[in-house]
Amino acid sequence: MKYVLRGLPIIIFPMMMNFPAALLCYWVSTNTVSLIQVSILKIPAVRNKFGIDPVKHFNPNDLPVKNKGFMDSARDSWTNLKITRELQDRERYDEMNFKRSGRGPLPKTFKYDPTKIQGKSK
């Protein structure tokens, strides 16, 4: 993910060359300001001055999420996408059945019609 975010400006720049100059100027200036802001906020003295907690460093082996390769991450994302789609389909199906159950005639769930008087058996 880190490499994608680093390479994204290189990919976006050719597409933005055809945009109006003001948009490109805005994009460059805001990104420059944000990069300067991040670099200043990484300085421990500045963090102390503004009361920002120090950066915590974790051991990568202790983290619950392990680094996976690109293909494994893509497979996991594809699986999650399919599961999400199935859940959305189930919710849509349940909603349609709920709406359908509130309209129209009642389905027959009994052997005889209780609204009609039955003849007495002799």
GROMACS .gro file of C-alpha atoms in nm:
model
  122
    1MET     CA    1   0.000   0.000   0.000
    2LYS     CA    2   0.288   0.233   0.078
    3TYR     CA    3   0.429   0.187  -0.272
    4VAL     CA    4   0.090   0.244  -0.432
    5LEU     CA    5   0.051   0.575  -0.251
    6ARG     CA    6   0.401   0.679  -0.355
    7GLY     CA    7   0.341   0.588  -0.719
    8LEU     CA    8  -0.010   0.734  -0.743
    9PRO     CA    9   0.104   1.093  -0.820
   10ILE     CA   10   0.315   0.964  -1.108
   11ILE     CA   11   0.012   0.781  -1.247
   12ILE     CA   12  -0.229   1.074  -1.191
   13PHE     CA   13  -0.002   1.347  -1.330
   14PRO     CA   14  -0.038   1.253  -1.701
   15MET     CA   15  -0.417   1.250  -1.662
   16MET     CA   16  -0.417   1.587  -1.488
   17MET     CA   17  -0.199   1.752  -1.755
   18ASN     CA   18  -0.511   1.809  -1.962
   19PHE     CA   19  -0.702   1.969  -1.672
   20PRO     CA   20  -0.718   2.346  -1.634
   21ALA     CA   21  -0.401   2.504  -1.497
   22ALA     CA   22  -0.576   2.630  -1.183
   23LEU     CA   23  -0.668   2.276  -1.081
   24LEU     CA   24  -0.312   2.155  -1.129
   25CYS     CA   25  -0.180   2.455  -0.933
   26TYR     CA   26  -0.427   2.382  -0.651
   27TRP     CA   27  -0.333   2.013  -0.645
   28VAL     CA   28   0.040   2.083  -0.632
   29SER     CA   29   0.011   2.357  -0.369
   30THR     CA   30  -0.214   2.160  -0.132
   31ASN     CA   31   0.001   1.849  -0.161
   32THR     CA   32   0.315   2.055  -0.094
   33VAL     CA   33   0.159   2.215   0.213
   34SER     CA   34   0.045   1.877   0.346
   35LEU     CA   35   0.392   1.724   0.292
   36ILE     CA   36   0.554   2.015   0.478
   37GLN     CA   37   0.299   1.984   0.757
   38VAL     CA   38   0.366   1.611   0.798
   39SER     CA   39   0.742   1.659   0.796
   40ILE     CA   40   0.719   1.932   1.063
   41LEU     CA   41   0.487   1.722   1.281
   42LYS     CA   42   0.738   1.436   1.277
   43ILE     CA   43   0.986   1.648   1.474
   44PRO     CA   44   0.969   1.542   1.844
   45ALA     CA   45   1.010   1.900   1.977
   46VAL     CA   46   0.712   2.019   1.771
   47ARG     CA   47   0.505   1.721   1.887
   48ASN     CA   48   0.586   1.806   2.250
   49LYS     CA   49   0.501   2.175   2.198
   50PHE     CA   50   0.152   2.088   2.066
   51GLY     CA   51   0.095   1.804   2.312
   52ILE     CA   52   0.090   1.530   2.048
   53ASP     CA   53   0.178   1.184   2.176
   54PRO     CA   54   0.508   1.043   2.053
   55VAL     CA   55   0.498   0.801   1.762
   56LYS     CA   56   0.463   0.442   1.882
   57HIS     CA   57   0.677   0.181   1.712
   58PHE     CA   58   0.550  -0.175   1.710
   59ASN     CA   59   0.734  -0.495   1.645
   60PRO     CA   60   0.597  -0.626   1.311
   61ASN     CA   61   0.600  -0.984   1.443
   62ASP     CA   62   0.362  -0.890   1.727
   63LEU     CA   63   0.099  -0.735   1.500
   64PRO     CA   64  -0.212  -0.941   1.419
   65VAL     CA   65  -0.198  -0.858   1.048
   66LYS     CA   66   0.091  -1.016   0.863
   67ASN     CA   67   0.241  -0.881   0.543
   68LYS     CA   68   0.107  -1.070   0.245
   69GLY     CA   69   0.213  -1.067  -0.113
   70PHE     CA   70   0.025  -0.874  -0.376
   71MET     CA   71  -0.154  -1.180  -0.514
   72ASP     CA   72  -0.265  -1.301  -0.170
   73SER     CA   73  -0.400  -0.955  -0.088
   74ALA     CA   74  -0.581  -0.940  -0.424
   75ARG     CA   75  -0.736  -1.285  -0.361
   76ASP     CA   76  -0.851  -1.181  -0.014
   77SER     CA   77  -1.000  -0.860  -0.151
   78TRP     CA   78  -1.182  -1.052  -0.424
   79THR     CA   79  -1.320  -1.301  -0.169
   80ASN     CA   80  -1.437  -1.017   0.057
   81LEU     CA   81  -1.601  -0.849  -0.241
   82LYS     CA   82  -1.792  -1.168  -0.327
   83ILE     CA   83  -1.903  -1.216   0.033
   84THR     CA   84  -2.020  -0.855   0.053
   85ARG     CA   85  -2.216  -0.895  -0.270
   86GLU     CA   86  -2.383  -1.213  -0.138
   87LEU     CA   87  -2.481  -1.038   0.185
   88GLN     CA   88  -2.628  -0.746  -0.008
   89ASP     CA   89  -2.826  -0.988  -0.228
   90ARG     CA   90  -2.959  -1.166   0.081
   91GLU     CA   91  -3.063  -0.837   0.240
   92ARG     CA   92  -3.237  -0.731  -0.082
   93TYR     CA   93  -3.415  -1.069  -0.104
   94ASP     CA   94  -3.528  -1.046   0.262
   95GLU     CA   95  -3.652  -0.691   0.209
   96MET     CA   96  -3.851  -0.792  -0.101
   97ASN     CA   97  -4.008  -1.087   0.086
   98PHE     CA   98  -4.093  -0.864   0.380
   99LYS     CA   99  -4.264  -0.610   0.152
  100ARG     CA  100  -4.442  -0.889  -0.037
  101SER     CA  101  -4.567  -1.045   0.287
  102GLY     CA  102  -4.740  -0.721   0.387
  103ARG     CA  103  -4.938  -0.700   0.064
  104GLY     CA  104  -5.179  -0.919  -0.123
  105PRO     CA  105  -5.381  -1.217  -0.004
  106LEU     CA  106  -5.267  -1.433   0.281
  107PRO     CA  107  -5.105  -1.759   0.179
  108LYS     CA  108  -5.298  -2.070   0.276
  109THR     CA  109  -5.116  -2.239   0.563
  110PHE     CA  110  -5.399  -2.462   0.686
  111LYS     CA  111  -5.600  -2.758   0.556
  112TYR     CA  112  -5.941  -2.595   0.581
  113ASP     CA  113  -6.076  -2.241   0.562
  114PRO     CA  114  -6.142  -2.122   0.919
  115THR     CA  115  -6.362  -1.835   0.800
  116LYS     CA  116  -6.624  -2.077   0.669
  117ILE     CA  117  -6.844  -2.276   0.902
  118GLN     CA  118  -6.777  -2.645   0.876
  119GLY     CA  119  -7.065  -2.890   0.874
  120LYS     CA  120  -7.097  -3.106   1.183
  121SER     CA  121  -6.986  -3.460   1.128
  122LYS     CA  122  -7.243  -3.724   1.236
   0.00000   0.00000   0.00000
